[in-house]
mmCIF file of N, CA and C in Angstrom:
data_model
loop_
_atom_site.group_PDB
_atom_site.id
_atom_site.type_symbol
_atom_site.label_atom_id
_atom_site.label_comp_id
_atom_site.label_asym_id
_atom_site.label_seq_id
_atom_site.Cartn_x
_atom_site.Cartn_y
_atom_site.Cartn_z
ATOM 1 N N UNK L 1 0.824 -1.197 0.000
ATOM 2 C CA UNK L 1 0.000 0.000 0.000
ATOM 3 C C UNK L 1 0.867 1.260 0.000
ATOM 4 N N UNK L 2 1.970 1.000 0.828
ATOM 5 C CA UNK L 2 2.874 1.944 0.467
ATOM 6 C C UNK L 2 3.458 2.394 -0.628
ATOM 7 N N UNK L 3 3.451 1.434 -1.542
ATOM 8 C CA UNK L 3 4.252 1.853 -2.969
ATOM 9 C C UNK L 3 3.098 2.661 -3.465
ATOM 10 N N UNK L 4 2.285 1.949 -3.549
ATOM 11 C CA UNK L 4 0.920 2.647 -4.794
ATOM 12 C C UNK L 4 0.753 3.821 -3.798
ATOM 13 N N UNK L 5 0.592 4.138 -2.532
ATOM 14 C CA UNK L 5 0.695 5.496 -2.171
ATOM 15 C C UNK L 5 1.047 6.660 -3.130
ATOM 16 N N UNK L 6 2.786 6.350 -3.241
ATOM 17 C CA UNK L 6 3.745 7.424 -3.931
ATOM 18 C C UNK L 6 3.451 7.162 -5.533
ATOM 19 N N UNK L 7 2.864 5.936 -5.688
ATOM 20 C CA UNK L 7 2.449 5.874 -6.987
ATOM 21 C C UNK L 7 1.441 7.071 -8.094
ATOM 22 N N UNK L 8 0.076 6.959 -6.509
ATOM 23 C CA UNK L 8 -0.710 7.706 -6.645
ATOM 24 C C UNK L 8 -0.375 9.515 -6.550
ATOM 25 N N UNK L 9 0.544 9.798 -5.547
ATOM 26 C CA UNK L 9 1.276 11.347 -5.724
ATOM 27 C C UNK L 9 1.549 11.270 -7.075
ATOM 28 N N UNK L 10 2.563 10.861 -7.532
ATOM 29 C CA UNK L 10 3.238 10.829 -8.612
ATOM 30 C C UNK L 10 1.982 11.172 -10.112
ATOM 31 N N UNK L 11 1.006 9.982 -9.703
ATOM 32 C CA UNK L 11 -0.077 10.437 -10.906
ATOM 33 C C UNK L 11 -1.280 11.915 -10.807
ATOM 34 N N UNK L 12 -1.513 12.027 -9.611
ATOM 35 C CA UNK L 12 -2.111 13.288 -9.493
ATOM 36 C C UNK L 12 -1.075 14.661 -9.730
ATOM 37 N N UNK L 13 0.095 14.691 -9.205
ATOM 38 C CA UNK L 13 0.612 15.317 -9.792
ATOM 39 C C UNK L 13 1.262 15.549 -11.539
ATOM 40 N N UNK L 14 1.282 14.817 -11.662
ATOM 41 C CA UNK L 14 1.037 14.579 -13.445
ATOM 42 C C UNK L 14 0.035 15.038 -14.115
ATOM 43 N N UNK L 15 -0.894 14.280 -13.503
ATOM 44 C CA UNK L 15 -2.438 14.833 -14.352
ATOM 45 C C UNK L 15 -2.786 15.942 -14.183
ATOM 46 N N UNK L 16 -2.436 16.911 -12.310
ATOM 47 C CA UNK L 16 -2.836 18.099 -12.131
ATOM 48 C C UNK L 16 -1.554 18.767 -13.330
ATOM 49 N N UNK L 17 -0.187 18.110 -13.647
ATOM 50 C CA UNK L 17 0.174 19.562 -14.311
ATOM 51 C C UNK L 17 -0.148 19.112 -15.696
ATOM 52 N N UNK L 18 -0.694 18.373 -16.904
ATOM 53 C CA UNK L 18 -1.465 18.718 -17.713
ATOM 54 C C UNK L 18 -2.719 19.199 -17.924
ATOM 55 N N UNK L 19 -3.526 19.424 -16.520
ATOM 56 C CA UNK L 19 -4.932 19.969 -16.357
ATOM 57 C C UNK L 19 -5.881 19.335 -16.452
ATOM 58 N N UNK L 20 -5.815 17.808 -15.870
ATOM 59 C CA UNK L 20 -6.271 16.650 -16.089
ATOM 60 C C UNK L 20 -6.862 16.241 -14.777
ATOM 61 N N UNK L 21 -6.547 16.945 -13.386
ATOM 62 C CA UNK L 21 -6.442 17.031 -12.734
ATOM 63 C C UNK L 21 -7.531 17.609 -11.446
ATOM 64 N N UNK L 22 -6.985 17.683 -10.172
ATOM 65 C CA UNK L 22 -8.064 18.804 -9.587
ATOM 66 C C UNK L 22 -7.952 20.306 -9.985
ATOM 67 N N UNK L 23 -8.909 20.647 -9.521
ATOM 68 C CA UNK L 23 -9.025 21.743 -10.783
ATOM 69 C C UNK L 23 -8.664 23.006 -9.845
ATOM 70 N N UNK L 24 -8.477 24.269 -10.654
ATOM 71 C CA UNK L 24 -8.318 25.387 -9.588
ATOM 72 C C UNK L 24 -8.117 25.981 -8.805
ATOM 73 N N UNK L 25 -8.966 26.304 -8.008
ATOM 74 C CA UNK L 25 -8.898 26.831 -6.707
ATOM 75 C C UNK L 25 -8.500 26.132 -5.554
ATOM 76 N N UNK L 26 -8.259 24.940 -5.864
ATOM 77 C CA UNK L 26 -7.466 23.869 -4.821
ATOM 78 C C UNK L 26 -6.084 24.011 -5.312
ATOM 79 N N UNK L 27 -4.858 23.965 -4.595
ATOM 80 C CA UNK L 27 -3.866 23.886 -5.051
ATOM 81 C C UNK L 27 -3.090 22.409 -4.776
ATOM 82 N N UNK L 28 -2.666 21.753 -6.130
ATOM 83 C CA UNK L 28 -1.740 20.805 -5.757
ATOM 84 C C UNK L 28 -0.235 21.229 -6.764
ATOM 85 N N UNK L 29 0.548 20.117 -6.371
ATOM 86 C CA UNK L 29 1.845 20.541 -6.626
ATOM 87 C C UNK L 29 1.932 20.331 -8.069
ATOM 88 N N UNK L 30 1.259 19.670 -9.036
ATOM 89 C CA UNK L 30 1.180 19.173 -10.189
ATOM 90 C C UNK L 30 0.361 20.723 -11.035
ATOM 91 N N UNK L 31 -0.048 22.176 -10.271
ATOM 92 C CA UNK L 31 -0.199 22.887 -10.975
ATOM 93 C C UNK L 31 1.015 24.184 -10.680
ATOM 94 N N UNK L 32 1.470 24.242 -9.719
ATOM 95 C CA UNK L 32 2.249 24.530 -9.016
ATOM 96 C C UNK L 32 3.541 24.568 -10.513
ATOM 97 N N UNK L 33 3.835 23.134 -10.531
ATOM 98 C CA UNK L 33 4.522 22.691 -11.524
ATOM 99 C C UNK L 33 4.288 23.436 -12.740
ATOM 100 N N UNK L 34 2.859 23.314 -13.286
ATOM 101 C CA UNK L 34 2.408 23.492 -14.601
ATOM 102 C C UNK L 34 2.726 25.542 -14.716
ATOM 103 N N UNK L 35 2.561 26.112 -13.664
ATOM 104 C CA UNK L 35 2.441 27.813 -13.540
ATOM 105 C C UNK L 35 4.117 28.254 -13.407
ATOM 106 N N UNK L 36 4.911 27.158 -12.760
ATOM 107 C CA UNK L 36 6.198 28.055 -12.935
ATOM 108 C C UNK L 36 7.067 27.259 -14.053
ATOM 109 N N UNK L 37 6.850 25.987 -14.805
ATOM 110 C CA UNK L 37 7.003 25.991 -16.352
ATOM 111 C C UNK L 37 6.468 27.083 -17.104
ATOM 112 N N UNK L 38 5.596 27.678 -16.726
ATOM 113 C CA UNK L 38 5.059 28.984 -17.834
ATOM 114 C C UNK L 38 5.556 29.901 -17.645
ATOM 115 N N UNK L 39 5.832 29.958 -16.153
ATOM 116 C CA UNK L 39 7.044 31.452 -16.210
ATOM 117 C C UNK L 39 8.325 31.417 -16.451
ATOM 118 N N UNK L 40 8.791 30.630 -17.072
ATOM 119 C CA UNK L 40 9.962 30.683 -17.305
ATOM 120 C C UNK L 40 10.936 30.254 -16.801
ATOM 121 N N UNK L 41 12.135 30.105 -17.261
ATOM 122 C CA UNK L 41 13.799 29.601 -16.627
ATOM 123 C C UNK L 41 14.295 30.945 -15.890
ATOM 124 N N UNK L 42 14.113 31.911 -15.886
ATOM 125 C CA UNK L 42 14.356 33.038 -14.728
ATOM 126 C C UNK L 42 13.972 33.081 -13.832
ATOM 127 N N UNK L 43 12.709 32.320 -13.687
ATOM 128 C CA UNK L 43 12.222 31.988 -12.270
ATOM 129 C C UNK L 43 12.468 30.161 -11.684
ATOM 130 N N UNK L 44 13.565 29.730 -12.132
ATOM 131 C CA UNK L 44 13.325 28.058 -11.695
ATOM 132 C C UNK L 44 13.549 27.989 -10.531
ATOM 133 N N UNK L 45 13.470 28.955 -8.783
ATOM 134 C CA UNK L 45 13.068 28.139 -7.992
ATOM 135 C C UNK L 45 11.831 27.901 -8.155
ATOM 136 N N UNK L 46 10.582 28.654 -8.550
ATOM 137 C CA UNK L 46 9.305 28.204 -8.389
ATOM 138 C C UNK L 46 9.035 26.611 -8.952
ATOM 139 N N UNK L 47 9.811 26.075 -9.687
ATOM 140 C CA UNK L 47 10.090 24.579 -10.212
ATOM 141 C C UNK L 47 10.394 23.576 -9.794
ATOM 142 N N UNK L 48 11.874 24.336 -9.037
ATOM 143 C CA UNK L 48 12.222 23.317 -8.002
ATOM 144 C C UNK L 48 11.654 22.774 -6.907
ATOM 145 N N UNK L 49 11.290 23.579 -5.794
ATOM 146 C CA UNK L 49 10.545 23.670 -4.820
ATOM 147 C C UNK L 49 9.686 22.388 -4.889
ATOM 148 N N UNK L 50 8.337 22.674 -5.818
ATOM 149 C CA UNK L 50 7.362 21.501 -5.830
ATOM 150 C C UNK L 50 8.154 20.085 -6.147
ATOM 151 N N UNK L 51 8.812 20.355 -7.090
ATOM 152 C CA UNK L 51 9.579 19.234 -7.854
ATOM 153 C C UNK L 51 10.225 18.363 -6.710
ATOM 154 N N UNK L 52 10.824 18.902 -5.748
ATOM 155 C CA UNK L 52 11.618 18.542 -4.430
ATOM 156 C C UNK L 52 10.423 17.794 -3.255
ATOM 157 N N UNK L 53 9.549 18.521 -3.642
ATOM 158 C CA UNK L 53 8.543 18.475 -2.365
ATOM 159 C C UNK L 53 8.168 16.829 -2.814
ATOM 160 N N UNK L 54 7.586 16.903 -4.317
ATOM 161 C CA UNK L 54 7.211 15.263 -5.150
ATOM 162 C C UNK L 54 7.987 14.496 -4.386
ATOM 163 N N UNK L 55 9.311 14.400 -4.868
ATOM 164 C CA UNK L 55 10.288 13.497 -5.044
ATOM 165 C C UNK L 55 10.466 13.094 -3.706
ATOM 166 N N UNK L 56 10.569 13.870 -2.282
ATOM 167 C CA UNK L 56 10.482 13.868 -0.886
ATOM 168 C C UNK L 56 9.425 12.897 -0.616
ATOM 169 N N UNK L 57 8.264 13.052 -0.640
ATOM 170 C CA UNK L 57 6.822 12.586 -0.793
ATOM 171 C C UNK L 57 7.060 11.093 -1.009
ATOM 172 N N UNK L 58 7.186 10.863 -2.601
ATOM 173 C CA UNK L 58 7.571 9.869 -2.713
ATOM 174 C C UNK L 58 8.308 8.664 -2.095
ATOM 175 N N UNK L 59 9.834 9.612 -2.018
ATOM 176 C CA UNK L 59 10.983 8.430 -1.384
ATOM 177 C C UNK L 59 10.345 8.329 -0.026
ATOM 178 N N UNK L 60 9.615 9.191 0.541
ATOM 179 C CA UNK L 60 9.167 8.950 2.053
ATOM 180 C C UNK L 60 8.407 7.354 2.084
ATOM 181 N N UNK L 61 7.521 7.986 1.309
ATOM 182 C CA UNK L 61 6.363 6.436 1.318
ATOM 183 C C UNK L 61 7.238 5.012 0.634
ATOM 184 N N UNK L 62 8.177 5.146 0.150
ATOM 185 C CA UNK L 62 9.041 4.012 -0.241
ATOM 186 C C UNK L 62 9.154 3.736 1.134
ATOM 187 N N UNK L 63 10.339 4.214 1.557
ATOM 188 C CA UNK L 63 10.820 4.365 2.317
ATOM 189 C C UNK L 63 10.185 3.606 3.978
ATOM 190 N N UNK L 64 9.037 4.412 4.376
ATOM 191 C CA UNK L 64 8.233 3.764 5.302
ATOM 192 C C UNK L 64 7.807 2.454 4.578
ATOM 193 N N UNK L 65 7.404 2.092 3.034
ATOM 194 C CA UNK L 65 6.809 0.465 2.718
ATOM 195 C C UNK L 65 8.255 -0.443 3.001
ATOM 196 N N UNK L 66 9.237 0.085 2.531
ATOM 197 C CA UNK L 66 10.493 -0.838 2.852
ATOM 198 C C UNK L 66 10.891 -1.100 3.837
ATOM 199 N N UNK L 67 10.980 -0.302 5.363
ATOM 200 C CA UNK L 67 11.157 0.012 6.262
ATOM 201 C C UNK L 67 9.745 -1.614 6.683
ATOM 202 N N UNK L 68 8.219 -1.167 6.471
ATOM 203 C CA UNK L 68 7.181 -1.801 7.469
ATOM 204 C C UNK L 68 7.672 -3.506 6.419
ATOM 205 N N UNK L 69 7.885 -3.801 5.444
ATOM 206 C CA UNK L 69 8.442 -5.031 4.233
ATOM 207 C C UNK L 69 10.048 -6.214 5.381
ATOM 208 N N UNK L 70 10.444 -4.751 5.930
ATOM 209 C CA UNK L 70 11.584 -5.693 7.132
ATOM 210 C C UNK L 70 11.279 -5.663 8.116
ATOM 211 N N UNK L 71 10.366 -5.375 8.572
ATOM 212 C CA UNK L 71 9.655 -6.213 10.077
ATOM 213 C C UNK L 71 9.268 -7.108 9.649
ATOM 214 N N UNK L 72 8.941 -7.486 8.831
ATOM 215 C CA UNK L 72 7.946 -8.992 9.000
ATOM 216 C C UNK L 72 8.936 -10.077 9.113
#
């Protein structure tokens, strides 16, 4: 359950940054993404940031499934 967790980040953020996504006035990191690709390479912390936040997210929930995978 842990993998498909970060699985599932990974796809909402995808879909939110092609607009596939939740919509609007909610903010996720997948539009986040999609608004500072539009502003440009003069602004790439606004890129990084979310991009970091994903990837964090992710290795976390690995991380805890691999972690709860060696107790047993």
């Amino acid at each position: 359950a842990a993998f498909g967790a970060g699985t599932a980040v990974v796809a909402e953020a995808s879909l939110s940054f092609l607009g596939l996504g939740v919509q609007p006035p909610l903010p996720t990191w997948g539009q986040m993404l999609a608004s500072a690709a539009a502003a440009g390479p003069d602004r790439w912390w606004l890129l990084v940031f979310p991009g970091v936040m994903v990837a964090l997210t992710v290795g976390a929930f690995n991380l805890m499934g691999e972690g709860l995978r060696q107790t047993r």
